[in-house]
PDB file of C-alpha atoms and ligand atoms in Angstrom:
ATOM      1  CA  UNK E1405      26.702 -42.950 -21.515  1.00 46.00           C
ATOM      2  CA  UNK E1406      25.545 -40.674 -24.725  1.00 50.00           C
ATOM      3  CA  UNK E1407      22.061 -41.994 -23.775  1.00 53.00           C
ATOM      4  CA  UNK E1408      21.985 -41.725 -20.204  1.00 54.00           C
ATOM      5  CA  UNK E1409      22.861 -38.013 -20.863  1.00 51.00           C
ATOM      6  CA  UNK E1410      20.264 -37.342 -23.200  1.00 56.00           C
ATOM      7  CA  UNK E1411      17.643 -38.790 -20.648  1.00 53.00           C
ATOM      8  CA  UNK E1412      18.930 -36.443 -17.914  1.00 52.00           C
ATOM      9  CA  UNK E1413      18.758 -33.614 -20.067  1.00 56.00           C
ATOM     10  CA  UNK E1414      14.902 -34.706 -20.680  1.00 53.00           C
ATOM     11  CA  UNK E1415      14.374 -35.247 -17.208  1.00 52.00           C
ATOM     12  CA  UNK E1416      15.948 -32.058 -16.957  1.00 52.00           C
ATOM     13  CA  UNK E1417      13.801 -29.983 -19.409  1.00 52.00           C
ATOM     14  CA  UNK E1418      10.438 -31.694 -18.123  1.00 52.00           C
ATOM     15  CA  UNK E1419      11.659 -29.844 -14.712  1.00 51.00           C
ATOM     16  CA  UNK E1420      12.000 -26.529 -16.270  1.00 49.00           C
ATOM     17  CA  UNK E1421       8.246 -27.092 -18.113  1.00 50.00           C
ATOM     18  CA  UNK E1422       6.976 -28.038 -14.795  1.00 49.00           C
ATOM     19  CA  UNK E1423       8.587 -25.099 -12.902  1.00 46.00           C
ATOM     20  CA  UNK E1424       7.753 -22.387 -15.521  1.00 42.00           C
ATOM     21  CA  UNK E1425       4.486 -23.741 -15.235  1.00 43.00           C
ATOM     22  CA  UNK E1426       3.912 -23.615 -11.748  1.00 42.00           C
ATOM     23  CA  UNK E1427       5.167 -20.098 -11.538  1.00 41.00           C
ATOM     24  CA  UNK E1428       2.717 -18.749 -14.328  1.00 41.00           C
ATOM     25  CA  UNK E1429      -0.378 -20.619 -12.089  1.00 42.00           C
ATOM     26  CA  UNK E1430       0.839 -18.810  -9.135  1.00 44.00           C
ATOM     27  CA  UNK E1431       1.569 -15.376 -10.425  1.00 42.00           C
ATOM     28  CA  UNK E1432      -1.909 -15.219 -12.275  1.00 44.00           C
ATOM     29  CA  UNK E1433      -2.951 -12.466  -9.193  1.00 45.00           C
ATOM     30  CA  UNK E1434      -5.385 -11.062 -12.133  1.00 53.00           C
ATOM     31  CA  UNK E1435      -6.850 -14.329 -12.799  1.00 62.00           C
ATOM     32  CA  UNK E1436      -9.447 -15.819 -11.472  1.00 78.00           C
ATOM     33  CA  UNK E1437      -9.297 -16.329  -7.624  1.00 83.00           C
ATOM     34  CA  UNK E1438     -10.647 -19.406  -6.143  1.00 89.00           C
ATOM     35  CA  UNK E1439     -12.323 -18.778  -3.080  1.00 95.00           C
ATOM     36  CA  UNK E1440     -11.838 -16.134  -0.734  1.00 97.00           C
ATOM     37  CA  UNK E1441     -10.718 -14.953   2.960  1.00 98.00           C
ATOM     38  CA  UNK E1442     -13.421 -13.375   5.290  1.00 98.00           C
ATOM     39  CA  UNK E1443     -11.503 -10.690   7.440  1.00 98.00           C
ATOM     40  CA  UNK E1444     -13.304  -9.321  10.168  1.00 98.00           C
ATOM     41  CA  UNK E1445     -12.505  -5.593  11.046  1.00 98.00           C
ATOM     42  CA  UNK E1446     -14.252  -2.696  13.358  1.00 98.00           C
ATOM     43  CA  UNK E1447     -13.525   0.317  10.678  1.00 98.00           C
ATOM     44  CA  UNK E1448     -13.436   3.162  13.582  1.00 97.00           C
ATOM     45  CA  UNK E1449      -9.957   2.858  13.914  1.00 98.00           C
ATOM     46  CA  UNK E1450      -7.564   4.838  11.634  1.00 98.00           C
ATOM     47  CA  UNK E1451      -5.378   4.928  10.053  1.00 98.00           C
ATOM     48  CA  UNK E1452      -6.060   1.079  10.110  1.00 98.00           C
ATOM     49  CA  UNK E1453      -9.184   0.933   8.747  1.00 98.00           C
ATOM     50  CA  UNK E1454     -12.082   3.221   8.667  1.00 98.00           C
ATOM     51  CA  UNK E1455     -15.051   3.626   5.946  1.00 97.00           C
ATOM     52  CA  UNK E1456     -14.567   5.675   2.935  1.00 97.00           C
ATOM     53  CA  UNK E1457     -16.703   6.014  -0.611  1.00 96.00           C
ATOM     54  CA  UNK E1458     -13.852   3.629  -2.332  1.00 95.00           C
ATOM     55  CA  UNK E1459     -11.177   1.901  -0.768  1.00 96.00           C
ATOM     56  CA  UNK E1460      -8.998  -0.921  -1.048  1.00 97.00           C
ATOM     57  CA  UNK E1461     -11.462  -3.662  -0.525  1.00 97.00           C
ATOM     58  CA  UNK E1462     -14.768  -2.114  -0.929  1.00 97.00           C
ATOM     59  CA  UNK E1463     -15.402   0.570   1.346  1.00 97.00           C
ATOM     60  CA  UNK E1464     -12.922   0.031   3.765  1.00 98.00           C
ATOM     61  CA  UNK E1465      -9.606   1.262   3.319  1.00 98.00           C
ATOM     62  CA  UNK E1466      -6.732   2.059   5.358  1.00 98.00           C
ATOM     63  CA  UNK E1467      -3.122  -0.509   6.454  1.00 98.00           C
ATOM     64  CA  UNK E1468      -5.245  -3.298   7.697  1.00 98.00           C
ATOM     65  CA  UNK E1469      -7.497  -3.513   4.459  1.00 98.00           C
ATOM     66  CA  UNK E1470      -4.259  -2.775   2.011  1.00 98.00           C
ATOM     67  CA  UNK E1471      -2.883  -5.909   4.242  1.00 98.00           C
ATOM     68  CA  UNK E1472      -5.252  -8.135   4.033  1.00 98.00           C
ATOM     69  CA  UNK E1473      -5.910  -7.493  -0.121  1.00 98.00           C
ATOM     70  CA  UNK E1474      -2.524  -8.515  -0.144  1.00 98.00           C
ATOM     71  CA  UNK E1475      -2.929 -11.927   1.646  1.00 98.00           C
ATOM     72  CA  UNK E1476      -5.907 -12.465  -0.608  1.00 98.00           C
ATOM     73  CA  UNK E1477      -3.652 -11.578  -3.457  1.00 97.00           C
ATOM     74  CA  UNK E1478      -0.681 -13.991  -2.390  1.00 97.00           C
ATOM     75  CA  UNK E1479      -2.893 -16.701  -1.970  1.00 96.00           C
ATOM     76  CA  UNK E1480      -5.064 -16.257  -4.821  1.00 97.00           C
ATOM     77  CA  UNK E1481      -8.056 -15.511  -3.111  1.00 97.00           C
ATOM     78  CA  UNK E1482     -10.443 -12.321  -2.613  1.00 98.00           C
ATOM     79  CA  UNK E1483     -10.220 -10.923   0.861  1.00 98.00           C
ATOM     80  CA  UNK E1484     -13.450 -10.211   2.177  1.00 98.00           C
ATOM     81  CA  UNK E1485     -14.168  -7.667   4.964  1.00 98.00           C
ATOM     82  CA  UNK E1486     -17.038  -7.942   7.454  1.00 98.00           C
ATOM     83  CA  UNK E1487     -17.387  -4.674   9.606  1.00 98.00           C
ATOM     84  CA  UNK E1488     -19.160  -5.376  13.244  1.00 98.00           C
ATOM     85  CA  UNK E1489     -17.806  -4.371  16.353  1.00 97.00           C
ATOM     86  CA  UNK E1490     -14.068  -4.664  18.244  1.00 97.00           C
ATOM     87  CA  UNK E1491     -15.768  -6.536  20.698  1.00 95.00           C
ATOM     88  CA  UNK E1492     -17.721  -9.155  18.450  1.00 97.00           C
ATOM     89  CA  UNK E1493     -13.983 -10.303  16.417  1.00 98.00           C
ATOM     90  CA  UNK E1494     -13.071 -12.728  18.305  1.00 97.00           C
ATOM     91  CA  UNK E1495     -16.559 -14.391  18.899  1.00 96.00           C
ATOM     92  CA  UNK E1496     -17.031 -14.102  15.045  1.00 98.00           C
ATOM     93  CA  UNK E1497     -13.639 -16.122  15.017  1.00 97.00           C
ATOM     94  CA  UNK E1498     -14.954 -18.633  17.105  1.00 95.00           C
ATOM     95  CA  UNK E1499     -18.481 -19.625  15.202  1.00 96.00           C
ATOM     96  CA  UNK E1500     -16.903 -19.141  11.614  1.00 97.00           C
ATOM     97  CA  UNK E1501     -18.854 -16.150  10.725  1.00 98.00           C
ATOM     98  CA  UNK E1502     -15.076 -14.875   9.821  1.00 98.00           C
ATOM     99  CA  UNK E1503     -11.928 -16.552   8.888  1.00 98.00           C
ATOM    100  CA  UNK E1504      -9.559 -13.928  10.449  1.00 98.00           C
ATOM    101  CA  UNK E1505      -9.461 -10.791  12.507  1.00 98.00           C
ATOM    102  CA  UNK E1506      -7.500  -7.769  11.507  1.00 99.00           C
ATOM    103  CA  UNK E1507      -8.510  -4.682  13.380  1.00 98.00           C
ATOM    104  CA  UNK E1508      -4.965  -3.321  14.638  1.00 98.00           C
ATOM    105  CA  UNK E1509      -5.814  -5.668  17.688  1.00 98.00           C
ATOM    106  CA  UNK E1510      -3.108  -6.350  19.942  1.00 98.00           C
ATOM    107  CA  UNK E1511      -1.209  -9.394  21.162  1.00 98.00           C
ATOM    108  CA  UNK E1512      -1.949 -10.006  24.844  1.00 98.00           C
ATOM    109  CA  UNK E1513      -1.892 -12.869  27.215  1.00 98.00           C
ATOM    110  CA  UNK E1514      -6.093 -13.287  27.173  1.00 97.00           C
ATOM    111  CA  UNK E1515      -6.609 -13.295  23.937  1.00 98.00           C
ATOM    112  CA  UNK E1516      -4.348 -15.680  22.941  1.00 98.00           C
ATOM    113  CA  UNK E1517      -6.629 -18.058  25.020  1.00 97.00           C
ATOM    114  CA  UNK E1518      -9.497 -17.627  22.759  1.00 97.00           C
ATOM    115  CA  UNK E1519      -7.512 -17.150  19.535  1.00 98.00           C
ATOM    116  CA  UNK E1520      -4.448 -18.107  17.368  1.00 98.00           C
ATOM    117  CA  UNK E1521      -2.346 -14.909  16.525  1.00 98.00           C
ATOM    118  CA  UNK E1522       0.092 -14.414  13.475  1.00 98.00           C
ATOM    119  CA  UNK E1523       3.492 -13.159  13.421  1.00 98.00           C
ATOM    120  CA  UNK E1524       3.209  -9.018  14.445  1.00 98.00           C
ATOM    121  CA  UNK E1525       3.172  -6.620  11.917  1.00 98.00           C
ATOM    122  CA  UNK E1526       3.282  -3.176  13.464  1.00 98.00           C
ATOM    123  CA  UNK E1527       4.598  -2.013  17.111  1.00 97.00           C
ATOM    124  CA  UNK E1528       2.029   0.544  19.003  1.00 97.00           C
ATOM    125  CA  UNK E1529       1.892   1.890  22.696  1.00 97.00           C
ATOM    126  CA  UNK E1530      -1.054   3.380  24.365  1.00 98.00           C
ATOM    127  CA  UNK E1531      -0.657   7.173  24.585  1.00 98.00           C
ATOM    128  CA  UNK E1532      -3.041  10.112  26.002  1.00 98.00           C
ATOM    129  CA  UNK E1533      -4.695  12.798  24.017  1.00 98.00           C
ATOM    130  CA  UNK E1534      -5.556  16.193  25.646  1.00 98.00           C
ATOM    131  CA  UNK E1535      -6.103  19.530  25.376  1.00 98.00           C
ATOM    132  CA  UNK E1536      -3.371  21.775  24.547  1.00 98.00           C
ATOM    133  CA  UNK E1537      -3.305  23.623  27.774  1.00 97.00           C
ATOM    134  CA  UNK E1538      -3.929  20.287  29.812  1.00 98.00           C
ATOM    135  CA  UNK E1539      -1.621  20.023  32.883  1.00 97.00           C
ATOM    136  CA  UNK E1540      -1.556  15.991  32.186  1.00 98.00           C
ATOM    137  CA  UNK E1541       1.878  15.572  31.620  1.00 98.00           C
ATOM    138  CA  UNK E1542       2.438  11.524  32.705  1.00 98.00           C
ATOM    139  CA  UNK E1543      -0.100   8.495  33.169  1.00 98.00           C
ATOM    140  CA  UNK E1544      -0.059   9.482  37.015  1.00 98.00           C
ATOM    141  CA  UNK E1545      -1.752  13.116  36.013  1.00 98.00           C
ATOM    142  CA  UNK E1546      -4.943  11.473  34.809  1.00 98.00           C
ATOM    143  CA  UNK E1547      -5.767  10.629  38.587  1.00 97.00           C
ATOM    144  CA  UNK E1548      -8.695  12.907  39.781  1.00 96.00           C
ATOM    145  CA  UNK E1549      -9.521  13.435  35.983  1.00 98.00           C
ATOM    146  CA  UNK E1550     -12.344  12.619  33.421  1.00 98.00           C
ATOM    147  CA  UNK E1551     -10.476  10.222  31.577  1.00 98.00           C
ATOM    148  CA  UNK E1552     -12.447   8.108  28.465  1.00 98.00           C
ATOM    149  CA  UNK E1553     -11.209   4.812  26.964  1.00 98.00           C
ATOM    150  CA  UNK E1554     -12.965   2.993  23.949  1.00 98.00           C
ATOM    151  CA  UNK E1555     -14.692   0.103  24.833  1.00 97.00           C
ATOM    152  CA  UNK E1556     -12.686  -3.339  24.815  1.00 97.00           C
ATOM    153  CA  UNK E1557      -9.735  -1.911  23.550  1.00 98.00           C
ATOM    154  CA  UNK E1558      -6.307  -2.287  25.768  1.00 98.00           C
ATOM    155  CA  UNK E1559      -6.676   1.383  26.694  1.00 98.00           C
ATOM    156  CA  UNK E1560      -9.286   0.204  28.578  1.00 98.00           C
ATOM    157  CA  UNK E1561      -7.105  -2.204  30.177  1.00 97.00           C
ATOM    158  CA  UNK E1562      -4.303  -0.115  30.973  1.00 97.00           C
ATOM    159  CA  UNK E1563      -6.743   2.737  32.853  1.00 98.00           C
ATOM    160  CA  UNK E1564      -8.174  -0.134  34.706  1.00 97.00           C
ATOM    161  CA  UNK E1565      -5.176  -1.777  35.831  1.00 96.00           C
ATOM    162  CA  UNK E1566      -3.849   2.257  37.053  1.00 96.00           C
ATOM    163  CA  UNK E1567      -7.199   1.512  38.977  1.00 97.00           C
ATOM    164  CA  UNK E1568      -8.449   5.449  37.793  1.00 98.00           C
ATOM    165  CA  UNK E1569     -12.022   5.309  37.162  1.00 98.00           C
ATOM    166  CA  UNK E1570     -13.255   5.946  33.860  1.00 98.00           C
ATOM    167  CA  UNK E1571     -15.928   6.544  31.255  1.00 98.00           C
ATOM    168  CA  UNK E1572     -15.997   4.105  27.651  1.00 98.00           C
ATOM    169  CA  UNK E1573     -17.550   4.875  24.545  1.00 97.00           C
ATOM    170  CA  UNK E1574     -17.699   2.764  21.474  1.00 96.00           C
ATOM    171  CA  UNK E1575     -15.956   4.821  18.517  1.00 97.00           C
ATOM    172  CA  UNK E1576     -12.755   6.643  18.881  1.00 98.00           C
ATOM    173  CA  UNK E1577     -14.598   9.868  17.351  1.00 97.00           C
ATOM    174  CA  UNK E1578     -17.189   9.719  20.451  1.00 98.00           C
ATOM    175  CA  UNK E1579     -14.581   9.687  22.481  1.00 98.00           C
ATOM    176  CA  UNK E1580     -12.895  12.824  20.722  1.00 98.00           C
ATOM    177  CA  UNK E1581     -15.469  14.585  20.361  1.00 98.00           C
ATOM    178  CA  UNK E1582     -16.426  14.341  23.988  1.00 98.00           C
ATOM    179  CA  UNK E1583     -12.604  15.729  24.613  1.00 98.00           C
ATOM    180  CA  UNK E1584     -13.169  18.904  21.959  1.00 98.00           C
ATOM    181  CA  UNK E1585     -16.141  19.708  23.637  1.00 97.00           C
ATOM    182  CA  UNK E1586     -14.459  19.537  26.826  1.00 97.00           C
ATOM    183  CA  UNK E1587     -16.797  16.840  28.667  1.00 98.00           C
ATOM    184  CA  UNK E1588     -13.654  14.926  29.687  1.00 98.00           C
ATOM    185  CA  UNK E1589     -10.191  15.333  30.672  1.00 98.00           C
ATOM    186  CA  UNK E1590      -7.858  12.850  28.515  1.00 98.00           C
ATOM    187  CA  UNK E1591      -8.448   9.742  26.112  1.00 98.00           C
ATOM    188  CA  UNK E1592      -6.815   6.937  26.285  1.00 98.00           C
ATOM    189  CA  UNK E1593      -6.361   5.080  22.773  1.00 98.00           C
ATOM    190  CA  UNK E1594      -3.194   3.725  20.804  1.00 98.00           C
ATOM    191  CA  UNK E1595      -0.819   5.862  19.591  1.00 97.00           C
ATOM    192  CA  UNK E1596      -1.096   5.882  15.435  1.00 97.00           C
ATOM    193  CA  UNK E1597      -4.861   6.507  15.881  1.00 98.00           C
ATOM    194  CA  UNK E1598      -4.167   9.120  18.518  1.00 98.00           C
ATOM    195  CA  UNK E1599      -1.713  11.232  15.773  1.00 97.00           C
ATOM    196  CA  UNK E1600      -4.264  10.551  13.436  1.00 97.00           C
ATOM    197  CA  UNK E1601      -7.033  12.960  15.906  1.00 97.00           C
ATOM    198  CA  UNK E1602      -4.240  14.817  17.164  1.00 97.00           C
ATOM    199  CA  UNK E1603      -3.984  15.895  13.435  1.00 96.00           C
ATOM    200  CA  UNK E1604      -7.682  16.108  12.454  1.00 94.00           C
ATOM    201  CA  UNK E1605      -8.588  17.642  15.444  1.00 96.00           C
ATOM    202  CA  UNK E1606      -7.761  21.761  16.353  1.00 95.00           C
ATOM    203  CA  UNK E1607      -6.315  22.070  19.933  1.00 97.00           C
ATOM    204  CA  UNK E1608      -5.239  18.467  20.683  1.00 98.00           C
ATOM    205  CA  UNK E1609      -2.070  17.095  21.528  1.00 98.00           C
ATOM    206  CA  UNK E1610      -0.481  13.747  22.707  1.00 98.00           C
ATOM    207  CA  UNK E1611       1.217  13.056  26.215  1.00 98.00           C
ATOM    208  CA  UNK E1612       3.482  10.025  26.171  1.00 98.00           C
ATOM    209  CA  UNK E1613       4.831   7.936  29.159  1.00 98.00           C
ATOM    210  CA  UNK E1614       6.298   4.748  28.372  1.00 95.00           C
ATOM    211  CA  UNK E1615       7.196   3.753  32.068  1.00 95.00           C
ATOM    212  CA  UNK E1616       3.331   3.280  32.603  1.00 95.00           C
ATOM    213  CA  UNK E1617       2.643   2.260  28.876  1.00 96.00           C
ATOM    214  CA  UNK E1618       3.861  -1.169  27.655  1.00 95.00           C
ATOM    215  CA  UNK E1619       4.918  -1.645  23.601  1.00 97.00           C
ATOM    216  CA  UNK E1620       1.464  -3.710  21.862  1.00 98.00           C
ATOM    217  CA  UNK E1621       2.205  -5.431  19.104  1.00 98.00           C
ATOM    218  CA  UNK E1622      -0.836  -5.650  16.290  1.00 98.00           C
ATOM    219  CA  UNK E1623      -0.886  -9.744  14.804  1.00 98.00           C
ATOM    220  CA  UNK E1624      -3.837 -10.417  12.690  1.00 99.00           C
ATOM    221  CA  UNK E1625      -6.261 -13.505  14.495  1.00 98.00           C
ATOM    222  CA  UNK E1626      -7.520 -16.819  13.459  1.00 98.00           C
ATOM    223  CA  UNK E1627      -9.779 -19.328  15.228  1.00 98.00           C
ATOM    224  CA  UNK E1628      -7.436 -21.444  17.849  1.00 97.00           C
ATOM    225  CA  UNK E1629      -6.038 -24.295  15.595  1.00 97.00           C
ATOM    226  CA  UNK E1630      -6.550 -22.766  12.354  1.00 97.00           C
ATOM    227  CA  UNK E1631      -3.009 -23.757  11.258  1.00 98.00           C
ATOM    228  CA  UNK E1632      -3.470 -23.635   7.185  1.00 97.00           C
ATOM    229  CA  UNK E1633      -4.862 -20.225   7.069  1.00 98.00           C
ATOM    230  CA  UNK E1634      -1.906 -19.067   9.952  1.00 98.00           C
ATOM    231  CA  UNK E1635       0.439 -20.583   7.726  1.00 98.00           C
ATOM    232  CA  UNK E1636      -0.678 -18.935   4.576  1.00 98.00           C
ATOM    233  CA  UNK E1637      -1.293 -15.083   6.382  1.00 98.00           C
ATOM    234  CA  UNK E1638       2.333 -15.449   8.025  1.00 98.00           C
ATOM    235  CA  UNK E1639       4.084 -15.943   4.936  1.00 98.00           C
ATOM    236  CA  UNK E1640       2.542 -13.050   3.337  1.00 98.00           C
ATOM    237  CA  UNK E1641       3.293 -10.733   6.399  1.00 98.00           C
ATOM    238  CA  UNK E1642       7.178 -11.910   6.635  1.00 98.00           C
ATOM    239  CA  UNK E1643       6.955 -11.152   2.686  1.00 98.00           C
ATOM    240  CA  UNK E1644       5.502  -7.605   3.440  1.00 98.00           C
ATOM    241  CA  UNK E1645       7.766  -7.120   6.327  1.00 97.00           C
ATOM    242  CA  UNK E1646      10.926  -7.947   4.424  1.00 97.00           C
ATOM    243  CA  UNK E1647      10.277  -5.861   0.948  1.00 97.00           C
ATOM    244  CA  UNK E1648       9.029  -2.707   3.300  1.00 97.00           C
ATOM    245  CA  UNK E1649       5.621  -2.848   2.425  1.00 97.00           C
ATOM    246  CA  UNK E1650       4.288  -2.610   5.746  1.00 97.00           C
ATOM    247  CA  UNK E1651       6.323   0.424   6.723  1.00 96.00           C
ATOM    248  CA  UNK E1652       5.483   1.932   3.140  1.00 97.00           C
ATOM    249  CA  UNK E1653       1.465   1.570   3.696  1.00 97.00           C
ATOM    250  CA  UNK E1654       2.181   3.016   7.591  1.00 96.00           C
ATOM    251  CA  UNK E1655       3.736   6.153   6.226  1.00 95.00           C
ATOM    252  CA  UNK E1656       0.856   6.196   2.830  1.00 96.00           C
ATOM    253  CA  UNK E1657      -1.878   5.607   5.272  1.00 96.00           C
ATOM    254  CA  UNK E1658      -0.620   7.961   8.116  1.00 91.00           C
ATOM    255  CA  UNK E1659      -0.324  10.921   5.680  1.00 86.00           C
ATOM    256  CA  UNK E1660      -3.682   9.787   3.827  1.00 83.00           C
ATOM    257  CA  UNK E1661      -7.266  12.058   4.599  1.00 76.00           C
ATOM    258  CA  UNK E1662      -8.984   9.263   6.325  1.00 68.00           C
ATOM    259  CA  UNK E1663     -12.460  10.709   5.577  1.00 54.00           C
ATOM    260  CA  UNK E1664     -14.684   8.538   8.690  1.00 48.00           C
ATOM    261  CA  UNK E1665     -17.807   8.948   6.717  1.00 44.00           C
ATOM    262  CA  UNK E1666     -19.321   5.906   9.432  1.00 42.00           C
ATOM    263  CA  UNK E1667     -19.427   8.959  12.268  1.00 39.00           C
TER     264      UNK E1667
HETATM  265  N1  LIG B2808      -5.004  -2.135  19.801  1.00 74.37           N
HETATM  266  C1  LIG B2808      -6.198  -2.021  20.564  1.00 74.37           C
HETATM  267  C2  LIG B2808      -6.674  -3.386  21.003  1.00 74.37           C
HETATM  268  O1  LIG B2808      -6.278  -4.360  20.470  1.00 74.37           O
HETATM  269  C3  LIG B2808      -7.293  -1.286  19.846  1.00 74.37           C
HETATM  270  C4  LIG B2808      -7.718  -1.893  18.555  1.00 74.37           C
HETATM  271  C5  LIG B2808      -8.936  -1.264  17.972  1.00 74.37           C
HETATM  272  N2  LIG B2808      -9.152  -1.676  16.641  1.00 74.37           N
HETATM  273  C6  LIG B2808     -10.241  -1.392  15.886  1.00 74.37           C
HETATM  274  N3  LIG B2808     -10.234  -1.803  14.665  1.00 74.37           N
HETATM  275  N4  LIG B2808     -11.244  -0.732  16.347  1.00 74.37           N
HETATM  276  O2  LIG B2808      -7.464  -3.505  21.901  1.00 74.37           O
END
């Protein structure tokens, strides 16, 4: 019996070693990483992620890039960003010139036939930005108007299925711009980007209508079947979601001077 006890209690303290071991492996964030995660992004979209002198990862800064640094850092790996454009992500996905997609894109029904999405990480809603003065005052208003989506972006989709015709434009600042100067009537972009212009931008304000606008929810993308990497990047973003770090970087990142030196 004395014996038996003293095995257990070696058994026992070999578990603690192995466990104390384990941990120090995994918390060794500063150490060095083996391997690394190539995020694709389109860095026109604040305050998301858009191209500064020094950012999180690189250039690139914003809640995506602070995001995805943190999967890289949970997973002991460097996360990579490759900028191109919104509508080469999920392409890039497909041939393996990127691992996963985080560009504030939205859930929706056709992209999840080209693409495996994570768990969401941030709630958004299409909204309209116009002039101060503008009469626009619900989705139905924008009939008869210039209205301007960006390209490939749900905005898009949402003006199209209204069935109002439209102008796109690549970058969100083309598409302000083309609303200071007063070449158009009302953009058409999701709503944390739209307070961002709203509030860069002298003489703008936002016009809401959620019986016309359905809630989007942002989930990062990985090729279809991709089930390791899915497993690892939803972990981290229940993690995030849990201790309030995604709601801390949202309220960091939507007070932050996101200087768009790409423009
Ligand atoms: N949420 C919109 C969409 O998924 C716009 C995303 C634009 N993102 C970007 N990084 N440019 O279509």
């Amino acid at each position: 019996m004395k014996k038996f006890t003293r095995v257990l209690s070696m058994v026992a303290a070999a578990a603690l070693m192995a466990v104390t071991f384990t941990a120090c492996s995994n918390s060794s964030s500063s150490g060095e990483k083996k391997g690394s995660i190539k995020f694709g992004t389109n860095a026109e979209f604040p305050p998301f992620e858009y191209v500064v002198a020094k950012g999180v990862i690189g250039e690139f800064d914003g809640i995506d890039m602070a995001i995805a640094k943190q999967i890289g850092d949970d997973n002991n790996k460097e996360a990579k960003i490759e900028n191109m454009e919104f509508d080469s992500l999920l392409v890039a996905l497909d041939n393996g010139k990127i691992d996963a997609a985080i560009a504030g894109m939205t859930v929706t029904d056709e992209r999840k036939e080209k693409v495996d999405f994570s768990e969401p990480y941030y709630n958004a809603k299409q909204v309209m930005i116009v002039k101060e003065d503008s009469d626009i005052a619900k989705a139905s208003d924008m009939q008869g108007k210039k209205i301007v989506v960006i390209q490939g972006y749900t905005g898009e989709t949402c003006v199209k299925k209204l069935g109002y015709s439209y102008q796109s434009f690549k970058k969100g600042t083309e598409a302000i711009l083309e609303l200071v100067n007063g070449k158009c009537d009302v953009v058409v972009i999701d709503s944390a980007t739209a307070d961002k212009y709203v509030k860069d931008n002298k003489g703008l304000k936002i016009v809401e209508d959620n019986d016309q606008f359905d809630n989007e929810e942002y989930a990062i993308a990985v090729k279809k079947g991709n089930k390791d990497l899915l497993d690892q990047i939803n972990k981290s973003i229940k993690k995030m979601k849990e201790n309030g770090k995604i709601n801390e970087l949202a309220a960091k990142y939507a007070d932050a001077t996101t200087d768009d030196s790409s423009k």
